[in-house]
Short mmCIF file of C-alpha atoms in Angstrom, two decimals:
data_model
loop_
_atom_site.label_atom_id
_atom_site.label_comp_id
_atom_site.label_asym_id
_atom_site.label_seq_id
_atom_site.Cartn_x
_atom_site.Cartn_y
_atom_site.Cartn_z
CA UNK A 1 167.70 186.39 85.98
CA UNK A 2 171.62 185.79 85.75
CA UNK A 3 172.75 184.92 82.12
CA UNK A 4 175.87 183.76 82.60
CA UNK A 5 177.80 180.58 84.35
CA UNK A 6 179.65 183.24 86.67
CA UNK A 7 176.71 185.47 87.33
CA UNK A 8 174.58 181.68 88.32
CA UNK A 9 177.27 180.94 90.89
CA UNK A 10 177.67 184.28 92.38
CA UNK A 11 173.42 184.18 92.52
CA UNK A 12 173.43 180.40 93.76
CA UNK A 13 176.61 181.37 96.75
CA UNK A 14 174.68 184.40 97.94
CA UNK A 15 170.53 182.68 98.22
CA UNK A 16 171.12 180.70 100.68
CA UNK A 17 172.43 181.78 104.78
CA UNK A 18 174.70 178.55 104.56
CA UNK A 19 177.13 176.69 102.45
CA UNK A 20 175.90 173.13 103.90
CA UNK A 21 171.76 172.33 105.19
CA UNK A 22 171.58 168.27 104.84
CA UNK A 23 168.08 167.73 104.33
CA UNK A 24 165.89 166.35 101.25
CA UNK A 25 162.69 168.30 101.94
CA UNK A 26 163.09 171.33 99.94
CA UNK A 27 165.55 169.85 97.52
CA UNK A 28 163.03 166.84 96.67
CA UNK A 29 160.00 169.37 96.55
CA UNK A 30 161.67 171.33 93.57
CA UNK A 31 163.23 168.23 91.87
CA UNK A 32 159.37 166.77 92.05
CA UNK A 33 158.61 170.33 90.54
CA UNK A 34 160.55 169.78 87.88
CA UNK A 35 159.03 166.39 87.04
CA UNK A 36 161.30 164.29 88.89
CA UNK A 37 163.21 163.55 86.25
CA UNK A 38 165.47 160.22 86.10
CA UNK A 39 169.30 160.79 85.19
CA UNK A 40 169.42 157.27 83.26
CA UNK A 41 168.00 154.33 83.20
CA UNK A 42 170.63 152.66 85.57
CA UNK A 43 172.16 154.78 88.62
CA UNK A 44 174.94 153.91 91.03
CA UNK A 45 175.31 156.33 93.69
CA UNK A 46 178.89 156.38 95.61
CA UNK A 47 179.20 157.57 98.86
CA UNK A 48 182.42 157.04 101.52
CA UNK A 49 184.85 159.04 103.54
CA UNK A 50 187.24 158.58 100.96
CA UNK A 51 188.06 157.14 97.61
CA UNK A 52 184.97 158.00 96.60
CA UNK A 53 187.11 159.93 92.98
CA UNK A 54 188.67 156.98 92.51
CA UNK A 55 185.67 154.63 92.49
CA UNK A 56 183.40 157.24 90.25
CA UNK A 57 186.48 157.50 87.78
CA UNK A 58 186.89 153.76 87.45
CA UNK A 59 183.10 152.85 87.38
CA UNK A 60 183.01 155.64 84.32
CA UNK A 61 185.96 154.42 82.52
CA UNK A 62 185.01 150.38 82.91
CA UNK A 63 181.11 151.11 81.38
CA UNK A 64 182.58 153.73 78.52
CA UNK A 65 184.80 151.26 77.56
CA UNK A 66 182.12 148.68 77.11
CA UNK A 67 180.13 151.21 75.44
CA UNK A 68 177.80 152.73 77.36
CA UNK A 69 176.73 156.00 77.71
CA UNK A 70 177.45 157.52 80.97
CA UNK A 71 177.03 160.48 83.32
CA UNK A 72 179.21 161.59 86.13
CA UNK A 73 178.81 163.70 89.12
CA UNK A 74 181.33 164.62 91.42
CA UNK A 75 182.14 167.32 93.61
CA UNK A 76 184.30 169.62 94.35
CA UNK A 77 185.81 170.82 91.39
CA UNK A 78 189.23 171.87 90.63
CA UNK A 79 189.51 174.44 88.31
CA UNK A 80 186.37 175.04 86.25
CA UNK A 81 182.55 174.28 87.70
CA UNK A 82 181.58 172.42 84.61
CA UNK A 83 183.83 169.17 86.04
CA UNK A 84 181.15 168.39 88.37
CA UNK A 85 179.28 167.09 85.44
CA UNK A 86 180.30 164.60 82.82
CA UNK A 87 178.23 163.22 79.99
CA UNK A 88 179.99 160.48 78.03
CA UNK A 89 183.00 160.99 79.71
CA UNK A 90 183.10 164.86 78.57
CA UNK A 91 182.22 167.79 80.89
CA UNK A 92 179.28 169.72 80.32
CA UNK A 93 179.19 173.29 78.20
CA UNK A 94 178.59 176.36 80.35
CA UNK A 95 175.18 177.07 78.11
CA UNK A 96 173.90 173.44 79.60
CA UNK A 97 174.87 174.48 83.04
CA UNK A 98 172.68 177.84 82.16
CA UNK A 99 169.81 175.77 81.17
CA UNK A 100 169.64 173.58 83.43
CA UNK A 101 170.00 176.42 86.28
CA UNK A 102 167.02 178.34 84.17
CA UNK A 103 164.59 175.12 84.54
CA UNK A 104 165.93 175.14 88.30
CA UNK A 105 164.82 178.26 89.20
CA UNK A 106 161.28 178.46 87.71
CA UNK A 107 160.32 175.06 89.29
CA UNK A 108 161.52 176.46 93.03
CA UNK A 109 159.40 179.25 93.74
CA UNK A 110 160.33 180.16 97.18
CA UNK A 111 162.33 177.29 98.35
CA UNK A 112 165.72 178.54 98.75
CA UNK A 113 168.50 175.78 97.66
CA UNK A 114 172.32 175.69 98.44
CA UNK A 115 174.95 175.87 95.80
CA UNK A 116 175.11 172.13 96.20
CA UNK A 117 171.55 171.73 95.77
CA UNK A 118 171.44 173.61 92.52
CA UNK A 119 174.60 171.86 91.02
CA UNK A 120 172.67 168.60 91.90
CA UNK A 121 169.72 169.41 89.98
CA UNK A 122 171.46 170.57 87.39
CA UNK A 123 173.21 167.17 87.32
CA UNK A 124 170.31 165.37 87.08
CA UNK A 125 168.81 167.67 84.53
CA UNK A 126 171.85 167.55 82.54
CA UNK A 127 171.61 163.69 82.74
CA UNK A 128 167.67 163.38 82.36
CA UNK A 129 168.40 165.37 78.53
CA UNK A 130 170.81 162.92 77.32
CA UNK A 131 169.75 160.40 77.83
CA UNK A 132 172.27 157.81 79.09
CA UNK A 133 172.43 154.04 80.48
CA UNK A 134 173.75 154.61 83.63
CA UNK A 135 174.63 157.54 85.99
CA UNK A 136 177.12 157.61 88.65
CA UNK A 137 176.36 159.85 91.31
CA UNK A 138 178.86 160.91 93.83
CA UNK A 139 177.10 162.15 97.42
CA UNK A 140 178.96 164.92 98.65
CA UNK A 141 178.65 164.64 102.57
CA UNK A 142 177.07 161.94 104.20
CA UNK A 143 174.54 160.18 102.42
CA UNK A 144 171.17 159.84 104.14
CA UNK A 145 170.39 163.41 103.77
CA UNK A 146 172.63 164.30 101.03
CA UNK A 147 171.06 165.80 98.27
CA UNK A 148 172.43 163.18 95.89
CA UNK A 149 169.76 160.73 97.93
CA UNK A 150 166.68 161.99 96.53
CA UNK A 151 167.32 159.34 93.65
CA UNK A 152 167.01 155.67 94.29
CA UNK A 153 170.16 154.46 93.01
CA UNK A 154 170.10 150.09 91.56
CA UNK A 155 173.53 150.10 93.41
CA UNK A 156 174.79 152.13 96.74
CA UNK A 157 178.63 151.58 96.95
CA UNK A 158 180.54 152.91 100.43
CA UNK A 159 184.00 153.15 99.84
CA UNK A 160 184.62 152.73 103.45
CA UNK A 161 184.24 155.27 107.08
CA UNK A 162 186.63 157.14 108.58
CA UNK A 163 186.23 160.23 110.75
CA UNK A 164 185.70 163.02 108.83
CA UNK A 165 182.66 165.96 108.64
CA UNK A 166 182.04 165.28 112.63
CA UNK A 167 180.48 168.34 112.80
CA UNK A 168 177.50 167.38 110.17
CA UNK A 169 178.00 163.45 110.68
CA UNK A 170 178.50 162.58 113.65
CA UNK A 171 182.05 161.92 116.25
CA UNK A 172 182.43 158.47 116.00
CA UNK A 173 182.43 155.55 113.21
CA UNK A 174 179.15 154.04 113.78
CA UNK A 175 177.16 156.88 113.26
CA UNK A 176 178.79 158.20 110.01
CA UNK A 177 178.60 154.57 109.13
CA UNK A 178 174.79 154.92 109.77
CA UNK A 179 174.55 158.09 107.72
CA UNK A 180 176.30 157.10 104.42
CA UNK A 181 174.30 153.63 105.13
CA UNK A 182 171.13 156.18 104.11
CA UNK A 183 171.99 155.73 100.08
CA UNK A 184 170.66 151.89 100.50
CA UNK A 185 167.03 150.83 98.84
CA UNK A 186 165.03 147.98 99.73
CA UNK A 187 165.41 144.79 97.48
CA UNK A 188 168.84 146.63 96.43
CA UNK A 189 172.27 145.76 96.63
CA UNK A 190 174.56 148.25 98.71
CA UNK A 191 178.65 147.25 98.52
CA UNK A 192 180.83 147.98 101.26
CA UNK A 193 184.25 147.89 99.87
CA UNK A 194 186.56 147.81 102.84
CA UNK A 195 187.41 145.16 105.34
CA UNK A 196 186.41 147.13 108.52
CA UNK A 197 182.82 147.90 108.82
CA UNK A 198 180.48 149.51 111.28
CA UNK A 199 177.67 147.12 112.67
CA UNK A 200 175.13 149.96 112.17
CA UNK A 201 175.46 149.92 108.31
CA UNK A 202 174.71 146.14 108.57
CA UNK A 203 172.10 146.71 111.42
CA UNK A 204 170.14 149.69 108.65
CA UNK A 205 170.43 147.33 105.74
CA UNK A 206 168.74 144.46 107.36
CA UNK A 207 166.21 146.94 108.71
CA UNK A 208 165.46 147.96 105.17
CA UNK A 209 165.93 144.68 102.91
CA UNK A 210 169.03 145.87 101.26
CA UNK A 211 171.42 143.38 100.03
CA UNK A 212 174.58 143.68 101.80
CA UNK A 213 177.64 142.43 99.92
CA UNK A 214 181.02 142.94 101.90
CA UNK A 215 184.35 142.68 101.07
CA UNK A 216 185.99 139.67 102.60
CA UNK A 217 182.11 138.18 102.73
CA UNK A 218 180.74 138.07 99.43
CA UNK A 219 183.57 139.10 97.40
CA UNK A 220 187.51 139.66 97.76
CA UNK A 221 190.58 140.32 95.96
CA UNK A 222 194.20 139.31 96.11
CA UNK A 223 196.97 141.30 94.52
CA UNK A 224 200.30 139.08 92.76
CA UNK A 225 203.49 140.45 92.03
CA UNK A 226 202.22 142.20 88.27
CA UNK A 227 198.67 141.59 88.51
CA UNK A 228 195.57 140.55 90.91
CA UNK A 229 192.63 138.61 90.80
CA UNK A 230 189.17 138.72 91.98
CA UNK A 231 186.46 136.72 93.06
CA UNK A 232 182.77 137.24 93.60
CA UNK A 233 181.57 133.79 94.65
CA UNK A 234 181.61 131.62 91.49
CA UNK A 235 182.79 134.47 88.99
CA UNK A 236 186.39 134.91 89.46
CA UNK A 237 188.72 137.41 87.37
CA UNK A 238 192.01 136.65 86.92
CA UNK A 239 194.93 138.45 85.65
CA UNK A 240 193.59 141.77 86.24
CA UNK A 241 196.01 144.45 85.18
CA UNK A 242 197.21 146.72 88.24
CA UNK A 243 195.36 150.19 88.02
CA UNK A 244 196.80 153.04 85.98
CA UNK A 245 196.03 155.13 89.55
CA UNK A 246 199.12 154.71 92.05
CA UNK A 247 198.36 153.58 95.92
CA UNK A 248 197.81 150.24 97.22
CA UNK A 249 194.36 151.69 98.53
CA UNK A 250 193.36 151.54 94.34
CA UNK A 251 192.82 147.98 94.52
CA UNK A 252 190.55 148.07 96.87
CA UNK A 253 188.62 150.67 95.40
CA UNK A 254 188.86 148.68 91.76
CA UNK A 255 187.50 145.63 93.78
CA UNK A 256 184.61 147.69 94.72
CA UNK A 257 183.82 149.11 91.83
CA UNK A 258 183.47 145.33 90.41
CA UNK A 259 181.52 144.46 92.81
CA UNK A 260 179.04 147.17 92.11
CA UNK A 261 179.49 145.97 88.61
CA UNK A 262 178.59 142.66 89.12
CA UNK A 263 175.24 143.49 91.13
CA UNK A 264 173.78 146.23 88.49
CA UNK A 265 170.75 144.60 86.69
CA UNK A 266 171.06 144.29 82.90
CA UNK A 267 174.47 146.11 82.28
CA UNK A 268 177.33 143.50 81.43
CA UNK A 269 180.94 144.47 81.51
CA UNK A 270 183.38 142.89 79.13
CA UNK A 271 186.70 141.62 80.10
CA UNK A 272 188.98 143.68 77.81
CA UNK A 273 186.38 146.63 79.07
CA UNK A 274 187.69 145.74 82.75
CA UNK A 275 191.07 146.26 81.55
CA UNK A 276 190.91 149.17 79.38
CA UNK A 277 189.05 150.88 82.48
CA UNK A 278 191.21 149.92 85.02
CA UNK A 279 194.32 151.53 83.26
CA UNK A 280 192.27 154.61 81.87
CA UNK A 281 190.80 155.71 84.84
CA UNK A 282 192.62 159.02 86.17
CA UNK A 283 191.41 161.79 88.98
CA UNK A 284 192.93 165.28 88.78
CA UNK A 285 194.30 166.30 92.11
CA UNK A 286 194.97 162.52 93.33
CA UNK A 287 198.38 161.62 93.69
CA UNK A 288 198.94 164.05 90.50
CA UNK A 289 202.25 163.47 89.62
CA UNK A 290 203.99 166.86 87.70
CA UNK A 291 207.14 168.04 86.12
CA UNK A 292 208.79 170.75 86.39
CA UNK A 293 212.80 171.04 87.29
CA UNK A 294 211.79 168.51 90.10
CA UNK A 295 208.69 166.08 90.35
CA UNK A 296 206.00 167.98 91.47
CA UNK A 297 202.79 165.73 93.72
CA UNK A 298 198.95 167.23 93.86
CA UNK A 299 197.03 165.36 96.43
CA UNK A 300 193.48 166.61 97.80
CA UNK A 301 194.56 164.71 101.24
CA UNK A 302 192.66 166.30 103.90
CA UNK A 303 191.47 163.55 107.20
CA UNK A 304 193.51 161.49 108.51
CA UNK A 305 192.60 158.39 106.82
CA UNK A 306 193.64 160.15 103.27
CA UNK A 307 197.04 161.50 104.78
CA UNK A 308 197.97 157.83 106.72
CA UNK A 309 197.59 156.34 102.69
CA UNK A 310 199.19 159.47 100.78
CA UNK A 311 202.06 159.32 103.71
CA UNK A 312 202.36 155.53 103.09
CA UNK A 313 202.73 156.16 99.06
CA UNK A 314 205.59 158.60 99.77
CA UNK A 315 208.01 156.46 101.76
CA UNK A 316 208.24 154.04 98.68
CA UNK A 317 209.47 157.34 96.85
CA UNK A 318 213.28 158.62 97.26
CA UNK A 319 213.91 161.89 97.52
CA UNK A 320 217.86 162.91 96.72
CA UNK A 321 216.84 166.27 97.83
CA UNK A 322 214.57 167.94 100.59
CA UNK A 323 210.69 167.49 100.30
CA UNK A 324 208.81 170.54 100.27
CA UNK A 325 205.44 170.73 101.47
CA UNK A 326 202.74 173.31 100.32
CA UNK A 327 199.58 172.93 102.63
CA UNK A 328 196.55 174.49 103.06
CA UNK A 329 193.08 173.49 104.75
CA UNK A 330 189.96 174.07 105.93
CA UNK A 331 189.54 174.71 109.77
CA UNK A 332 187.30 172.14 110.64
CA UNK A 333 189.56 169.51 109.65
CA UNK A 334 191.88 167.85 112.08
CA UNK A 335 194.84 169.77 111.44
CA UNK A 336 197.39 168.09 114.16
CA UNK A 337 196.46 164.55 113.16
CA UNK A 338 197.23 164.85 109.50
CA UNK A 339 199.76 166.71 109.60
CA UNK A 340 201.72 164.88 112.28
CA UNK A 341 201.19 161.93 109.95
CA UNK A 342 202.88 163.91 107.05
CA UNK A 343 205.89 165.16 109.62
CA UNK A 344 208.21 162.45 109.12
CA UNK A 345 207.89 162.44 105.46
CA UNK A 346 208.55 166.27 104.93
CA UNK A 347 211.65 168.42 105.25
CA UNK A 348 210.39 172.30 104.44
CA UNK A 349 207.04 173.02 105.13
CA UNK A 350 205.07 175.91 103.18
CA UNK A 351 201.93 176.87 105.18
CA UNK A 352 198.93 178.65 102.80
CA UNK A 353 196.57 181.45 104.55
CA UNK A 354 193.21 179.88 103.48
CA UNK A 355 190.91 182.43 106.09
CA UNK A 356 189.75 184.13 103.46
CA UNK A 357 188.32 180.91 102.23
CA UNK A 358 184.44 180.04 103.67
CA UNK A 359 185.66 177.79 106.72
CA UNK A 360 189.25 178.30 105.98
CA UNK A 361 192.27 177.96 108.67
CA UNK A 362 194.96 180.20 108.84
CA UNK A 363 198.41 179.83 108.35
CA UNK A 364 199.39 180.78 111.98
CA UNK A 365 196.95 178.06 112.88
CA UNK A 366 198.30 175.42 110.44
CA UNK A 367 202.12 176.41 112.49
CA UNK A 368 200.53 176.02 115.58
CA UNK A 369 199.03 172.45 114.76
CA UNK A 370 202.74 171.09 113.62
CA UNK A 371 204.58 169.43 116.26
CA UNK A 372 206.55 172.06 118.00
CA UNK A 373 209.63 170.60 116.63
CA UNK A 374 208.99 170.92 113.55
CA UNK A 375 207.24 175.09 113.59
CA UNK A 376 211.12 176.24 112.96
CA UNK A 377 210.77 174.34 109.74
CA UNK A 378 207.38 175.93 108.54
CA UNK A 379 207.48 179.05 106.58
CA UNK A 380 204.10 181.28 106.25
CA UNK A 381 202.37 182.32 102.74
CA UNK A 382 199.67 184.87 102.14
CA UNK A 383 199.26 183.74 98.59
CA UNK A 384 199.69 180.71 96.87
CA UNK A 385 201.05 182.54 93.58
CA UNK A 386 204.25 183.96 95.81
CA UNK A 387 204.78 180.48 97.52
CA UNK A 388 204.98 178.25 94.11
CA UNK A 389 206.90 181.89 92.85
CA UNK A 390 209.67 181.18 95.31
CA UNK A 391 209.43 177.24 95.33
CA UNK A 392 210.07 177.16 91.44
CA UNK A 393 212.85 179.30 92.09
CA UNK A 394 214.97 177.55 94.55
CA UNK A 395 214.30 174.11 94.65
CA UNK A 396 216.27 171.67 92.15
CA UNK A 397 216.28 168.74 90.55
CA UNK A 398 216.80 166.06 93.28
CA UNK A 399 214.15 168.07 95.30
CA UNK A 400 210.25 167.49 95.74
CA UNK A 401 207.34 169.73 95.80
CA UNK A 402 204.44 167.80 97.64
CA UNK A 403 200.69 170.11 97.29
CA UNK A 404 198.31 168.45 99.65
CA UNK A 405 195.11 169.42 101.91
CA UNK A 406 192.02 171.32 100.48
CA UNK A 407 190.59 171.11 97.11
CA UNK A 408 191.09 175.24 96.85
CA UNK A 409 194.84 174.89 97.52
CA UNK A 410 195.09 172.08 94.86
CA UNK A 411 193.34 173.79 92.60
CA UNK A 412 195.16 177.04 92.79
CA UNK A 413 198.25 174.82 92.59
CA UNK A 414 196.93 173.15 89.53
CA UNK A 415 195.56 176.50 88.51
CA UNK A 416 199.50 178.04 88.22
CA UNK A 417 201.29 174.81 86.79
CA UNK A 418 199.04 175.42 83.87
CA UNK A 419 200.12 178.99 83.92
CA UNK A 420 203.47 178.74 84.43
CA UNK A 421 206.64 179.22 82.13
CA UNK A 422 208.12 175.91 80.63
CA UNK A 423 211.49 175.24 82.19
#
């Protein structure tokens, strides 16, 4: 039996034929093995095309600041595995990981589990031995047969559908509505927290007896020059400090997150908590602003809905210099829509080989997706080390360095900014 965190991936990445199998069959069967254990006595589960982060980060913040004890888990990680799990705002030690991946594996038997499957279970095992008041579960693709959905969460929150994960979820909005729809419960609330909604999340709800509450419906928001307010019928919040997270898109995900708030049973949220976790919350990777001899910006953009905001947040940012634009993705991502909504905002483009990655593109295939009027402009890397290497080198002052697309090319930027000389 592996003994260490490494030797557990490598073990988990190898069991299984495929990175992705939605389905709660086997992963239910071995969580029911292991006693079905609960991961608090209060769970919100998050699912959403995007903002999803966001929402977990300020739903974490908000509760620890009004002194509960929470657990967290999101996914991908960055830089180190043990992000995936947070317990009272901390991530977990590797031994815990190693425990909980020991109790995994002599309650499967036979059933073989994905790497997501095991770093679910170990999430919940990690919560289950805490214990804690509420747990914040992020679903990973989909919902209905996302792994995260073998626990009945007192609160499903959507953060809103785009197209994204076609291949798994479906081509168009109403049926990826209908799949991240699956995280509802009967006699529970489920939040949709954007103002375009597919009927078929309304349609499963009603089908079910879940308690739909919509922005625009049951609550809303309305942002002022230095502040906003919301409202969910009679309870209104005003003054509302702006979020310590840049993007207009924040407020929208803060509203959600207080509307979730407001419909979990028995957990009461402060005012001054509101505040204090509104201007706490933070996500690595997410409009990560950096310093170096010019601003540096880390942003996990990767569908078209994330590029069309991150695009959006650039224009309000002047650039003296020439924007520089390190990108790298994953092949089953639409390629030419995102990053013909970056075009106008970029001047040098820096294209990262990611087909060594599982489900990688290429960098010839990133060229070939620009518009062909900008390809003249795009320069190829094999590595990300010799592309930040040269960037660091020749850009200065009044110039920008822009990291966007995959979580592996974020975190291997993220990975050499902590690695790299002081200037």
């Amino acid at each position: 039996m592996p003994r260490s965190l490494s030797q557990w991936l490598a073990y988990q990445s190898q069991l299984h034929p495929r990175d992705i199998e939605l389905g709660l069959d086997r992963v239910r069967a071995v969580w029911q093995s292991m006693g079905a254990p609960a991961p608090a006595a209060r769970v919100v589960t998050v699912a959403g095309t995007n903002g999803k982060g966001s929402s977990v980060a300020f739903l974490e913040q908000i509760l620890l600041a009004a002194g509960y004890r929470t657990g967290c888990y999101t996914s991908p990680h960055l830089l180190r595995y043990n992000e995936r799990i947070r317990i009272g705002g901390e991530v977990v030690s590797d031994q815990a990981l190693c425990d909980a991946f020991e109790r995994i594996e002599r309650a499967r038997g036979d059933l073989p589990l994905t790497y997501f499957e095991y770093g679910t279970l170990a999430a919940i095992h990690c919560m289950a031995q805490a214990p804690l008041d509420v747990a914040i579960l992020e679903v990973g693709l989909g919902g209905r047969l996302d792994a995260v959905n073998i626990i009945d969460a007192d609160v499903g929150l959507i953060t809103g559908v785009a197209l994204d994960h076609t291949d798994w979820l479906g081509d168009d909005l109403e049926q990826i509505g209908f799949e991240k729809a699956g995280i509802a419960r009967a006699g529970r609330p489920l939040v949709y927290a954007a103002r375009q909604m597919p009927g078929r999340i309304a349609d499963h709800a009603a089908a079910i007896g879940a308690r739909l509450v919509r922005l625009g419906v049951d609550y809303d928001y309305r942002a002022n020059r230095d502040s906003w307010e919301w409202c969910f019928g009679d309870v209104v919040r005003t003054a509302l400090p702006l979020p310590g997270m840049r993007g207009g898109i924040q407020l929208q995900n803060s509203a959600g997150v207080l509307a979730a708030l407001h419909s979990l049973p028995a957990v009461p949220v402060p005012r001054q908590s509101v505040r204090e976790g509104l201007l706490r919350a933070r996500v690595a990777g997410r409009f990560d602003v950096r310093q170096r001899r010019c601003r540096w910006i880390l942003d996990v953009a990767h569908n078209p809905q994330a590029a069309r905001a991150l695009s959006a947040q650039l224009a309000d940012l002047h650039v003296p210099g020439s924007r520089h634009a390190v990108v790298g993705m994953l092949g089953d991502k639409a390629l030419g829509e995102v990053l013909s909504l970056m075009e106008a905002r970029v001047d040098r483009w820096h294209l990262l080989d990611l087909s060594g990655e599982p489900r990688g593109a290429s960098a010839v295939e990133l060229r070939e997706a620009l518009p062909p009027g900008v390809q003249a402009r795009a320069g190829i890397w094999a590595s990300m080390q010799a592309c930040l290497d040269h960037l660091d080198e020749v850009t200065r002052e009044q110039d920008q360095v822009l990291v966007f697309g995959s979580f592996v090319t974020v975190g291997q930027a993220m990975a050499w900014l902590a690695a790299a000389e002081p200037i």
